[in-house]
């Protein structure tokens, strides 16, 4: 597996694989600290693309001033081993200056969508995500890019961006991967104390509750939101950020849940902000 450090190296690798090798190119953008959720993305990429690159870059522009950029978990050697074991052919791990050269002043803002859900409580977050993913797509020129459903609002923003900017890259979404007890995998789960780890199960329980209610015929978004809020109100350590039922395409709130409704929750468990969701069928 190759380790690539510059945009020129990544583009050269991608073009060589496509032009000389006749391969389709898959890109799995990550911020490292890889877990089984990322492994499922790499595995899906390897199953449908002849050449797969995993990017590992903790993107400063998607973190707010008081967020965890400086302490974001890092495990580069283990990440490379996992990426290779899951079928990646290259890891792209640039420095900050490579993606944000001195004086960088160009950003991608997906208007409207960027201010919804996580974008409302983390101003500038989706602008940073869209900007870095645009840079990665321009550099790697992939046929497909793979993202997890856990970041469902991010997926909406990136799909809109990929269409609007005519990237020609298919945005592939892979299911949420969960621990045996239901907790959605996240690189930030390592921040949780054993007690917080137990309390964090309230998020997946809230999601399961909504799935059960909708399976039983409940369609009123207000009733679903109220039920989820009750599931999250089990511990003082849990502070709800949002509980929303929205259209997954536009991220606009819906009154009646139905196919394509994204039901999403975000909550602080102690000092750690976690998210979870379900897409109603
Ligand atoms: O989902 C993530 O890990 C990040 O937001 C992404 C897409 C790699 C952009 O930095």
PDB file of C-alpha atoms and ligand atoms in Angstrom:
ATOM      1  CA  UNK A   1       0.000   0.000   0.000  1.00  0.00           C
ATOM      2  CA  UNK A   2       1.335   3.421  -0.943  1.00  0.00           C
ATOM      3  CA  UNK A   3       1.489   6.386   1.452  1.00  0.00           C
ATOM      4  CA  UNK A   4       0.888   9.619  -0.448  1.00  0.00           C
ATOM      5  CA  UNK A   5       1.566  13.023   1.066  1.00  0.00           C
ATOM      6  CA  UNK A   6       0.823  15.585  -1.641  1.00  0.00           C
ATOM      7  CA  UNK A   7      -2.082  16.418  -3.923  1.00  0.00           C
ATOM      8  CA  UNK A   8       0.204  15.874  -6.923  1.00  0.00           C
ATOM      9  CA  UNK A   9       1.091  12.371  -5.702  1.00  0.00           C
ATOM     10  CA  UNK A  10      -2.578  11.487  -5.113  1.00  0.00           C
ATOM     11  CA  UNK A  11      -3.643  12.760  -8.544  1.00  0.00           C
ATOM     12  CA  UNK A  12      -0.744  10.951 -10.229  1.00  0.00           C
ATOM     13  CA  UNK A  13      -1.681   7.706  -8.409  1.00  0.00           C
ATOM     14  CA  UNK A  14      -5.353   8.041  -9.353  1.00  0.00           C
ATOM     15  CA  UNK A  15      -4.674   8.827 -13.030  1.00  0.00           C
ATOM     16  CA  UNK A  16      -2.170   5.988 -13.309  1.00  0.00           C
ATOM     17  CA  UNK A  17      -4.617   3.480 -11.806  1.00  0.00           C
ATOM     18  CA  UNK A  18      -7.382   4.680 -14.129  1.00  0.00           C
ATOM     19  CA  UNK A  19      -5.416   5.203 -17.331  1.00  0.00           C
ATOM     20  CA  UNK A  20      -2.819   2.430 -17.155  1.00  0.00           C
ATOM     21  CA  UNK A  21      -4.715  -0.012 -14.962  1.00  0.00           C
ATOM     22  CA  UNK A  22      -8.209   0.629 -16.316  1.00  0.00           C
ATOM     23  CA  UNK A  23      -9.503   0.755 -12.751  1.00  0.00           C
ATOM     24  CA  UNK A  24     -12.380   2.633 -11.167  1.00  0.00           C
ATOM     25  CA  UNK A  25     -11.224   4.828  -8.313  1.00  0.00           C
ATOM     26  CA  UNK A  26     -12.763   4.761  -4.847  1.00  0.00           C
ATOM     27  CA  UNK A  27     -12.036   7.353  -2.166  1.00  0.00           C
ATOM     28  CA  UNK A  28     -12.788   6.957   1.539  1.00  0.00           C
ATOM     29  CA  UNK A  29     -12.307  10.326   3.267  1.00  0.00           C
ATOM     30  CA  UNK A  30     -11.570  10.007   7.005  1.00  0.00           C
ATOM     31  CA  UNK A  31     -10.007  11.925   9.859  1.00  0.00           C
ATOM     32  CA  UNK A  32      -8.170   8.802  11.050  1.00  0.00           C
ATOM     33  CA  UNK A  33      -8.680   7.005  14.389  1.00  0.00           C
ATOM     34  CA  UNK A  34     -10.221   4.317  12.222  1.00  0.00           C
ATOM     35  CA  UNK A  35     -12.718   1.833  13.651  1.00  0.00           C
ATOM     36  CA  UNK A  36     -15.034  -0.858  12.303  1.00  0.00           C
ATOM     37  CA  UNK A  37     -17.316   1.811  10.815  1.00  0.00           C
ATOM     38  CA  UNK A  38     -14.455   3.075   8.646  1.00  0.00           C
ATOM     39  CA  UNK A  39     -13.476  -0.533   7.904  1.00  0.00           C
ATOM     40  CA  UNK A  40     -16.948  -1.104   6.450  1.00  0.00           C
ATOM     41  CA  UNK A  41     -16.514   1.922   4.158  1.00  0.00           C
ATOM     42  CA  UNK A  42     -13.113   0.722   2.923  1.00  0.00           C
ATOM     43  CA  UNK A  43     -14.476  -2.787   2.453  1.00  0.00           C
ATOM     44  CA  UNK A  44     -17.420  -1.432   0.418  1.00  0.00           C
ATOM     45  CA  UNK A  45     -15.038   0.676  -1.656  1.00  0.00           C
ATOM     46  CA  UNK A  46     -12.767  -2.311  -2.324  1.00  0.00           C
ATOM     47  CA  UNK A  47     -15.777  -4.397  -3.356  1.00  0.00           C
ATOM     48  CA  UNK A  48     -16.841  -1.946  -6.071  1.00  0.00           C
ATOM     49  CA  UNK A  49     -13.656  -0.114  -7.119  1.00  0.00           C
ATOM     50  CA  UNK A  50     -10.406  -1.468  -8.543  1.00  0.00           C
ATOM     51  CA  UNK A  51      -8.239   1.077  -6.736  1.00  0.00           C
ATOM     52  CA  UNK A  52      -9.066   2.516  -3.320  1.00  0.00           C
ATOM     53  CA  UNK A  53      -7.488   5.452  -1.516  1.00  0.00           C
ATOM     54  CA  UNK A  54      -8.214   6.304   2.111  1.00  0.00           C
ATOM     55  CA  UNK A  55      -7.531   9.886   3.128  1.00  0.00           C
ATOM     56  CA  UNK A  56      -6.471  10.548   6.710  1.00  0.00           C
ATOM     57  CA  UNK A  57      -6.613  14.245   7.532  1.00  0.00           C
ATOM     58  CA  UNK A  58      -7.886  15.957  10.666  1.00  0.00           C
ATOM     59  CA  UNK A  59      -9.443  18.949   8.959  1.00  0.00           C
ATOM     60  CA  UNK A  60      -9.003  22.105  11.065  1.00  0.00           C
ATOM     61  CA  UNK A  61     -11.687  24.132   9.271  1.00  0.00           C
ATOM     62  CA  UNK A  62     -14.552  21.883  10.386  1.00  0.00           C
ATOM     63  CA  UNK A  63     -13.812  22.367  14.095  1.00  0.00           C
ATOM     64  CA  UNK A  64     -15.119  25.311  16.106  1.00  0.00           C
ATOM     65  CA  UNK A  65     -12.760  27.306  18.347  1.00  0.00           C
ATOM     66  CA  UNK A  66     -13.752  25.385  21.509  1.00  0.00           C
ATOM     67  CA  UNK A  67     -13.955  21.945  19.935  1.00  0.00           C
ATOM     68  CA  UNK A  68     -11.606  18.970  20.081  1.00  0.00           C
ATOM     69  CA  UNK A  69      -9.312  19.632  17.091  1.00  0.00           C
ATOM     70  CA  UNK A  70      -6.145  19.723  19.239  1.00  0.00           C
ATOM     71  CA  UNK A  71      -6.938  16.461  21.014  1.00  0.00           C
ATOM     72  CA  UNK A  72      -8.649  14.554  18.191  1.00  0.00           C
ATOM     73  CA  UNK A  73      -7.505  10.907  18.511  1.00  0.00           C
ATOM     74  CA  UNK A  74      -4.631   9.894  16.231  1.00  0.00           C
ATOM     75  CA  UNK A  75      -3.426   6.357  15.469  1.00  0.00           C
ATOM     76  CA  UNK A  76      -1.708   6.620  12.092  1.00  0.00           C
ATOM     77  CA  UNK A  77       0.205   3.306  12.015  1.00  0.00           C
ATOM     78  CA  UNK A  78      -2.818   1.294  13.168  1.00  0.00           C
ATOM     79  CA  UNK A  79      -4.986   3.204  10.656  1.00  0.00           C
ATOM     80  CA  UNK A  80      -2.671   2.259   7.784  1.00  0.00           C
ATOM     81  CA  UNK A  81      -2.694  -1.393   8.887  1.00  0.00           C
ATOM     82  CA  UNK A  82      -6.504  -1.409   9.035  1.00  0.00           C
ATOM     83  CA  UNK A  83      -6.841   0.340   5.676  1.00  0.00           C
ATOM     84  CA  UNK A  84      -4.515  -2.165   4.008  1.00  0.00           C
ATOM     85  CA  UNK A  85      -6.240  -5.149   5.654  1.00  0.00           C
ATOM     86  CA  UNK A  86      -9.621  -3.926   4.333  1.00  0.00           C
ATOM     87  CA  UNK A  87      -8.298  -3.639   0.782  1.00  0.00           C
ATOM     88  CA  UNK A  88      -7.044  -0.047   0.387  1.00  0.00           C
ATOM     89  CA  UNK A  89      -4.264   0.517  -2.137  1.00  0.00           C
ATOM     90  CA  UNK A  90      -3.177   3.953  -0.980  1.00  0.00           C
ATOM     91  CA  UNK A  91      -3.392   6.209   2.053  1.00  0.00           C
ATOM     92  CA  UNK A  92      -3.385   9.947   1.436  1.00  0.00           C
ATOM     93  CA  UNK A  93      -2.107  11.721   4.552  1.00  0.00           C
ATOM     94  CA  UNK A  94      -1.275  15.350   3.759  1.00  0.00           C
ATOM     95  CA  UNK A  95      -0.089  18.003   6.183  1.00  0.00           C
ATOM     96  CA  UNK A  96      -2.331  21.001   6.868  1.00  0.00           C
ATOM     97  CA  UNK A  97      -0.218  23.245   4.577  1.00  0.00           C
ATOM     98  CA  UNK A  98      -0.766  20.860   1.674  1.00  0.00           C
ATOM     99  CA  UNK A  99      -4.559  21.279   1.708  1.00  0.00           C
ATOM    100  CA  UNK A 100      -4.588  24.833   3.091  1.00  0.00           C
ATOM    101  CA  UNK A 101      -1.603  26.662   1.612  1.00  0.00           C
ATOM    102  CA  UNK A 102      -0.656  29.959   3.229  1.00  0.00           C
ATOM    103  CA  UNK A 103      -3.297  32.555   2.463  1.00  0.00           C
ATOM    104  CA  UNK A 104      -5.958  29.988   1.478  1.00  0.00           C
ATOM    105  CA  UNK A 105      -9.164  31.996   1.027  1.00  0.00           C
ATOM    106  CA  UNK A 106     -11.451  29.685  -0.959  1.00  0.00           C
ATOM    107  CA  UNK A 107     -14.262  27.837   0.793  1.00  0.00           C
ATOM    108  CA  UNK A 108     -17.282  25.834  -0.308  1.00  0.00           C
ATOM    109  CA  UNK A 109     -20.556  26.800   1.323  1.00  0.00           C
ATOM    110  CA  UNK A 110     -23.644  24.724   0.596  1.00  0.00           C
ATOM    111  CA  UNK A 111     -26.209  27.381   1.420  1.00  0.00           C
ATOM    112  CA  UNK A 112     -29.226  26.455   3.521  1.00  0.00           C
ATOM    113  CA  UNK A 113     -28.223  22.844   4.164  1.00  0.00           C
ATOM    114  CA  UNK A 114     -25.039  23.936   5.942  1.00  0.00           C
ATOM    115  CA  UNK A 115     -27.015  25.677   8.680  1.00  0.00           C
ATOM    116  CA  UNK A 116     -29.248  22.753   9.562  1.00  0.00           C
ATOM    117  CA  UNK A 117     -28.820  20.075  12.291  1.00  0.00           C
ATOM    118  CA  UNK A 118     -25.106  19.918  13.240  1.00  0.00           C
ATOM    119  CA  UNK A 119     -24.559  23.045  11.168  1.00  0.00           C
ATOM    120  CA  UNK A 120     -26.893  24.971  13.490  1.00  0.00           C
ATOM    121  CA  UNK A 121     -25.022  24.039  16.658  1.00  0.00           C
ATOM    122  CA  UNK A 122     -21.557  23.954  15.053  1.00  0.00           C
ATOM    123  CA  UNK A 123     -21.428  27.127  12.906  1.00  0.00           C
ATOM    124  CA  UNK A 124     -18.985  26.729  10.030  1.00  0.00           C
ATOM    125  CA  UNK A 125     -18.717  22.956  10.478  1.00  0.00           C
ATOM    126  CA  UNK A 126     -20.284  21.962   7.153  1.00  0.00           C
ATOM    127  CA  UNK A 127     -18.438  24.727   5.327  1.00  0.00           C
ATOM    128  CA  UNK A 128     -15.211  23.110   6.537  1.00  0.00           C
ATOM    129  CA  UNK A 129     -16.414  19.617   5.598  1.00  0.00           C
ATOM    130  CA  UNK A 130     -17.574  20.674   2.121  1.00  0.00           C
ATOM    131  CA  UNK A 131     -14.351  22.566   1.511  1.00  0.00           C
ATOM    132  CA  UNK A 132     -12.026  19.725   2.442  1.00  0.00           C
ATOM    133  CA  UNK A 133     -14.077  17.070   0.628  1.00  0.00           C
ATOM    134  CA  UNK A 134     -14.117  19.287  -2.493  1.00  0.00           C
ATOM    135  CA  UNK A 135     -10.322  19.493  -2.288  1.00  0.00           C
ATOM    136  CA  UNK A 136     -10.098  15.704  -1.909  1.00  0.00           C
ATOM    137  CA  UNK A 137     -12.437  15.071  -4.848  1.00  0.00           C
ATOM    138  CA  UNK A 138     -10.497  17.501  -7.036  1.00  0.00           C
ATOM    139  CA  UNK A 139      -7.223  15.807  -6.073  1.00  0.00           C
ATOM    140  CA  UNK A 140      -8.291  12.167  -6.328  1.00  0.00           C
ATOM    141  CA  UNK A 141     -10.873  12.423  -9.127  1.00  0.00           C
ATOM    142  CA  UNK A 142     -12.684   9.347  -7.749  1.00  0.00           C
ATOM    143  CA  UNK A 143     -15.584   7.572  -9.424  1.00  0.00           C
ATOM    144  CA  UNK A 144     -17.092   6.941  -5.999  1.00  0.00           C
ATOM    145  CA  UNK A 145     -16.592   8.423  -2.541  1.00  0.00           C
ATOM    146  CA  UNK A 146     -17.780   6.538   0.532  1.00  0.00           C
ATOM    147  CA  UNK A 147     -19.337   8.024   3.677  1.00  0.00           C
ATOM    148  CA  UNK A 148     -21.144   6.621   6.710  1.00  0.00           C
ATOM    149  CA  UNK A 149     -24.840   7.177   7.347  1.00  0.00           C
ATOM    150  CA  UNK A 150     -23.965   8.090  10.933  1.00  0.00           C
ATOM    151  CA  UNK A 151     -23.084  11.558   9.607  1.00  0.00           C
ATOM    152  CA  UNK A 152     -26.359  11.722   7.682  1.00  0.00           C
ATOM    153  CA  UNK A 153     -26.551  15.531   7.513  1.00  0.00           C
ATOM    154  CA  UNK A 154     -22.981  15.614   6.217  1.00  0.00           C
ATOM    155  CA  UNK A 155     -24.063  13.201   3.474  1.00  0.00           C
ATOM    156  CA  UNK A 156     -26.891  15.577   2.450  1.00  0.00           C
ATOM    157  CA  UNK A 157     -24.488  18.509   2.269  1.00  0.00           C
ATOM    158  CA  UNK A 158     -21.916  16.539   0.254  1.00  0.00           C
ATOM    159  CA  UNK A 159     -24.478  15.090  -2.160  1.00  0.00           C
ATOM    160  CA  UNK A 160     -25.775  18.605  -2.879  1.00  0.00           C
ATOM    161  CA  UNK A 161     -22.213  19.860  -3.353  1.00  0.00           C
ATOM    162  CA  UNK A 162     -21.265  16.982  -5.657  1.00  0.00           C
ATOM    163  CA  UNK A 163     -24.295  17.676  -7.857  1.00  0.00           C
ATOM    164  CA  UNK A 164     -23.968  21.474  -7.800  1.00  0.00           C
ATOM    165  CA  UNK A 165     -20.252  21.454  -8.646  1.00  0.00           C
ATOM    166  CA  UNK A 166     -20.671  18.643 -11.200  1.00  0.00           C
ATOM    167  CA  UNK A 167     -17.965  16.502  -9.638  1.00  0.00           C
ATOM    168  CA  UNK A 168     -19.201  13.411 -11.413  1.00  0.00           C
ATOM    169  CA  UNK A 169     -18.368  11.412  -8.281  1.00  0.00           C
ATOM    170  CA  UNK A 170     -21.021   9.096  -6.903  1.00  0.00           C
ATOM    171  CA  UNK A 171     -21.545   9.654  -3.167  1.00  0.00           C
ATOM    172  CA  UNK A 172     -22.038   6.194  -1.670  1.00  0.00           C
ATOM    173  CA  UNK A 173     -23.589   5.907   1.796  1.00  0.00           C
ATOM    174  CA  UNK A 174     -22.895   2.869   4.003  1.00  0.00           C
ATOM    175  CA  UNK A 175     -25.012   1.779   6.986  1.00  0.00           C
ATOM    176  CA  UNK A 176     -24.228   2.785  10.561  1.00  0.00           C
ATOM    177  CA  UNK A 177     -22.015   0.248  12.328  1.00  0.00           C
ATOM    178  CA  UNK A 178     -22.908  -0.321  15.973  1.00  0.00           C
ATOM    179  CA  UNK A 179     -21.399  -1.983  19.037  1.00  0.00           C
ATOM    180  CA  UNK A 180     -23.228  -5.128  20.158  1.00  0.00           C
ATOM    181  CA  UNK A 181     -25.231  -3.042  22.661  1.00  0.00           C
ATOM    182  CA  UNK A 182     -26.314  -0.540  20.006  1.00  0.00           C
ATOM    183  CA  UNK A 183     -23.907   2.379  20.467  1.00  0.00           C
ATOM    184  CA  UNK A 184     -23.032   3.823  17.051  1.00  0.00           C
ATOM    185  CA  UNK A 185     -19.287   3.615  16.415  1.00  0.00           C
ATOM    186  CA  UNK A 186     -17.495   6.956  16.525  1.00  0.00           C
ATOM    187  CA  UNK A 187     -13.864   7.987  16.892  1.00  0.00           C
ATOM    188  CA  UNK A 188     -15.072  10.186  19.757  1.00  0.00           C
ATOM    189  CA  UNK A 189     -16.363   7.219  21.801  1.00  0.00           C
ATOM    190  CA  UNK A 190     -12.830   6.942  23.265  1.00  0.00           C
ATOM    191  CA  UNK A 191     -13.528  10.159  25.196  1.00  0.00           C
ATOM    192  CA  UNK A 192     -16.326   8.464  27.192  1.00  0.00           C
ATOM    193  CA  UNK A 193     -15.695   7.250  30.743  1.00  0.00           C
ATOM    194  CA  UNK A 194     -17.151   3.780  31.514  1.00  0.00           C
ATOM    195  CA  UNK A 195     -20.130   5.462  33.183  1.00  0.00           C
ATOM    196  CA  UNK A 196     -20.685   7.864  30.256  1.00  0.00           C
ATOM    197  CA  UNK A 197     -20.314   4.953  27.852  1.00  0.00           C
ATOM    198  CA  UNK A 198     -23.349   3.316  29.527  1.00  0.00           C
ATOM    199  CA  UNK A 199     -25.326   6.552  29.556  1.00  0.00           C
ATOM    200  CA  UNK A 200     -24.526   7.092  25.856  1.00  0.00           C
ATOM    201  CA  UNK A 201     -26.747   4.113  25.042  1.00  0.00           C
ATOM    202  CA  UNK A 202     -29.687   6.496  25.465  1.00  0.00           C
ATOM    203  CA  UNK A 203     -29.021   7.779  21.935  1.00  0.00           C
ATOM    204  CA  UNK A 204     -29.358   4.416  20.189  1.00  0.00           C
ATOM    205  CA  UNK A 205     -32.317   3.567  22.438  1.00  0.00           C
ATOM    206  CA  UNK A 206     -34.025   6.776  21.324  1.00  0.00           C
ATOM    207  CA  UNK A 207     -33.423   5.792  17.701  1.00  0.00           C
ATOM    208  CA  UNK A 208     -34.716   2.267  18.266  1.00  0.00           C
ATOM    209  CA  UNK A 209     -37.787   3.693  20.002  1.00  0.00           C
ATOM    210  CA  UNK A 210     -38.549   5.878  16.980  1.00  0.00           C
ATOM    211  CA  UNK A 211     -38.073   2.914  14.641  1.00  0.00           C
ATOM    212  CA  UNK A 212     -40.471   0.837  16.727  1.00  0.00           C
ATOM    213  CA  UNK A 213     -43.069   3.611  16.839  1.00  0.00           C
ATOM    214  CA  UNK A 214     -42.941   4.169  13.075  1.00  0.00           C
ATOM    215  CA  UNK A 215     -43.107   0.415  12.474  1.00  0.00           C
ATOM    216  CA  UNK A 216     -46.276   0.522  14.576  1.00  0.00           C
ATOM    217  CA  UNK A 217     -47.753   3.240  12.361  1.00  0.00           C
ATOM    218  CA  UNK A 218     -46.873   6.486  14.192  1.00  0.00           C
ATOM    219  CA  UNK A 219     -46.171   9.177  11.595  1.00  0.00           C
ATOM    220  CA  UNK A 220     -46.509  12.427  13.557  1.00  0.00           C
ATOM    221  CA  UNK A 221     -43.044  13.952  13.748  1.00  0.00           C
ATOM    222  CA  UNK A 222     -43.934  15.770  16.978  1.00  0.00           C
ATOM    223  CA  UNK A 223     -44.882  12.523  18.713  1.00  0.00           C
ATOM    224  CA  UNK A 224     -41.690  10.816  17.535  1.00  0.00           C
ATOM    225  CA  UNK A 225     -39.553  13.729  18.697  1.00  0.00           C
ATOM    226  CA  UNK A 226     -41.253  13.748  22.091  1.00  0.00           C
ATOM    227  CA  UNK A 227     -40.719   9.996  22.522  1.00  0.00           C
ATOM    228  CA  UNK A 228     -37.029  10.310  21.629  1.00  0.00           C
ATOM    229  CA  UNK A 229     -36.593  13.238  24.005  1.00  0.00           C
ATOM    230  CA  UNK A 230     -38.041  11.132  26.820  1.00  0.00           C
ATOM    231  CA  UNK A 231     -35.548   8.354  26.062  1.00  0.00           C
ATOM    232  CA  UNK A 232     -32.741  10.910  26.269  1.00  0.00           C
ATOM    233  CA  UNK A 233     -33.972  12.384  29.540  1.00  0.00           C
ATOM    234  CA  UNK A 234     -32.744   9.401  31.554  1.00  0.00           C
ATOM    235  CA  UNK A 235     -29.585  10.951  32.987  1.00  0.00           C
ATOM    236  CA  UNK A 236     -28.464  14.386  34.122  1.00  0.00           C
ATOM    237  CA  UNK A 237     -25.189  13.902  32.196  1.00  0.00           C
ATOM    238  CA  UNK A 238     -27.080  13.913  28.894  1.00  0.00           C
ATOM    239  CA  UNK A 239     -27.693  17.334  27.379  1.00  0.00           C
ATOM    240  CA  UNK A 240     -29.752  17.250  24.194  1.00  0.00           C
ATOM    241  CA  UNK A 241     -28.430  19.321  21.297  1.00  0.00           C
ATOM    242  CA  UNK A 242     -31.179  18.478  18.814  1.00  0.00           C
ATOM    243  CA  UNK A 243     -33.867  15.897  18.085  1.00  0.00           C
ATOM    244  CA  UNK A 244     -35.221  16.391  14.582  1.00  0.00           C
ATOM    245  CA  UNK A 245     -37.282  14.788  11.860  1.00  0.00           C
ATOM    246  CA  UNK A 246     -36.246  16.236   8.497  1.00  0.00           C
ATOM    247  CA  UNK A 247     -36.302  15.452   4.811  1.00  0.00           C
ATOM    248  CA  UNK A 248     -32.954  13.713   4.176  1.00  0.00           C
ATOM    249  CA  UNK A 249     -32.451  15.570   0.898  1.00  0.00           C
ATOM    250  CA  UNK A 250     -33.163  19.129   2.023  1.00  0.00           C
ATOM    251  CA  UNK A 251     -32.759  18.797   5.816  1.00  0.00           C
ATOM    252  CA  UNK A 252     -36.005  20.781   6.163  1.00  0.00           C
ATOM    253  CA  UNK A 253     -38.207  19.703   9.110  1.00  0.00           C
ATOM    254  CA  UNK A 254     -41.202  17.506   8.279  1.00  0.00           C
ATOM    255  CA  UNK A 255     -44.488  17.273  10.152  1.00  0.00           C
ATOM    256  CA  UNK A 256     -45.285  13.796   8.923  1.00  0.00           C
ATOM    257  CA  UNK A 257     -42.575  11.167   8.845  1.00  0.00           C
ATOM    258  CA  UNK A 258     -42.366   8.889   5.833  1.00  0.00           C
ATOM    259  CA  UNK A 259     -39.931   7.297   3.416  1.00  0.00           C
ATOM    260  CA  UNK A 260     -36.808   9.460   3.178  1.00  0.00           C
ATOM    261  CA  UNK A 261     -37.332  11.100   6.561  1.00  0.00           C
ATOM    262  CA  UNK A 262     -34.095  11.448   8.502  1.00  0.00           C
ATOM    263  CA  UNK A 263     -34.718  11.171  12.224  1.00  0.00           C
ATOM    264  CA  UNK A 264     -31.580  12.440  13.935  1.00  0.00           C
ATOM    265  CA  UNK A 265     -30.409  13.105  17.472  1.00  0.00           C
ATOM    266  CA  UNK A 266     -27.349  14.851  18.872  1.00  0.00           C
ATOM    267  CA  UNK A 267     -26.533  15.035  22.559  1.00  0.00           C
ATOM    268  CA  UNK A 268     -23.683  15.783  24.871  1.00  0.00           C
ATOM    269  CA  UNK A 269     -22.803  12.934  27.191  1.00  0.00           C
ATOM    270  CA  UNK A 270     -20.577  14.612  29.757  1.00  0.00           C
ATOM    271  CA  UNK A 271     -18.090  16.514  27.601  1.00  0.00           C
ATOM    272  CA  UNK A 272     -18.556  14.407  24.457  1.00  0.00           C
ATOM    273  CA  UNK A 273     -20.995  15.278  21.692  1.00  0.00           C
ATOM    274  CA  UNK A 274     -22.503  12.195  20.031  1.00  0.00           C
ATOM    275  CA  UNK A 275     -24.921  11.778  17.135  1.00  0.00           C
ATOM    276  CA  UNK A 276     -27.167   8.976  15.896  1.00  0.00           C
ATOM    277  CA  UNK A 277     -29.979   8.622  13.378  1.00  0.00           C
ATOM    278  CA  UNK A 278     -32.259   6.450  11.351  1.00  0.00           C
ATOM    279  CA  UNK A 279     -33.605   6.940   7.840  1.00  0.00           C
ATOM    280  CA  UNK A 280     -37.230   5.907   7.772  1.00  0.00           C
ATOM    281  CA  UNK A 281     -38.221   3.491   5.058  1.00  0.00           C
TER     282      UNK A 281
HETATM  283  O1  LIG B   1     -16.717  12.288   8.347  1.00  0.00           O
HETATM  284  C1  LIG B   1     -15.546  12.650   8.529  1.00  0.00           C
HETATM  285  O2  LIG B   1     -14.705  11.921   9.087  1.00  0.00           O
HETATM  286  C2  LIG B   1     -15.121  14.033   8.070  1.00  0.00           C
HETATM  287  O3  LIG B   1     -16.126  14.965   8.250  1.00  0.00           O
HETATM  288  C3  LIG B   1     -14.612  14.039   6.623  1.00  0.00           C
HETATM  289  C4  LIG B   1     -15.731  13.673   5.649  1.00  0.00           C
HETATM  290  C5  LIG B   1     -13.468  13.067   6.460  1.00  0.00           C
HETATM  291  C6  LIG B   1     -14.126  15.437   6.237  1.00  0.00           C
HETATM  292  O4  LIG B   1     -13.065  15.835   7.046  1.00  0.00           O
END
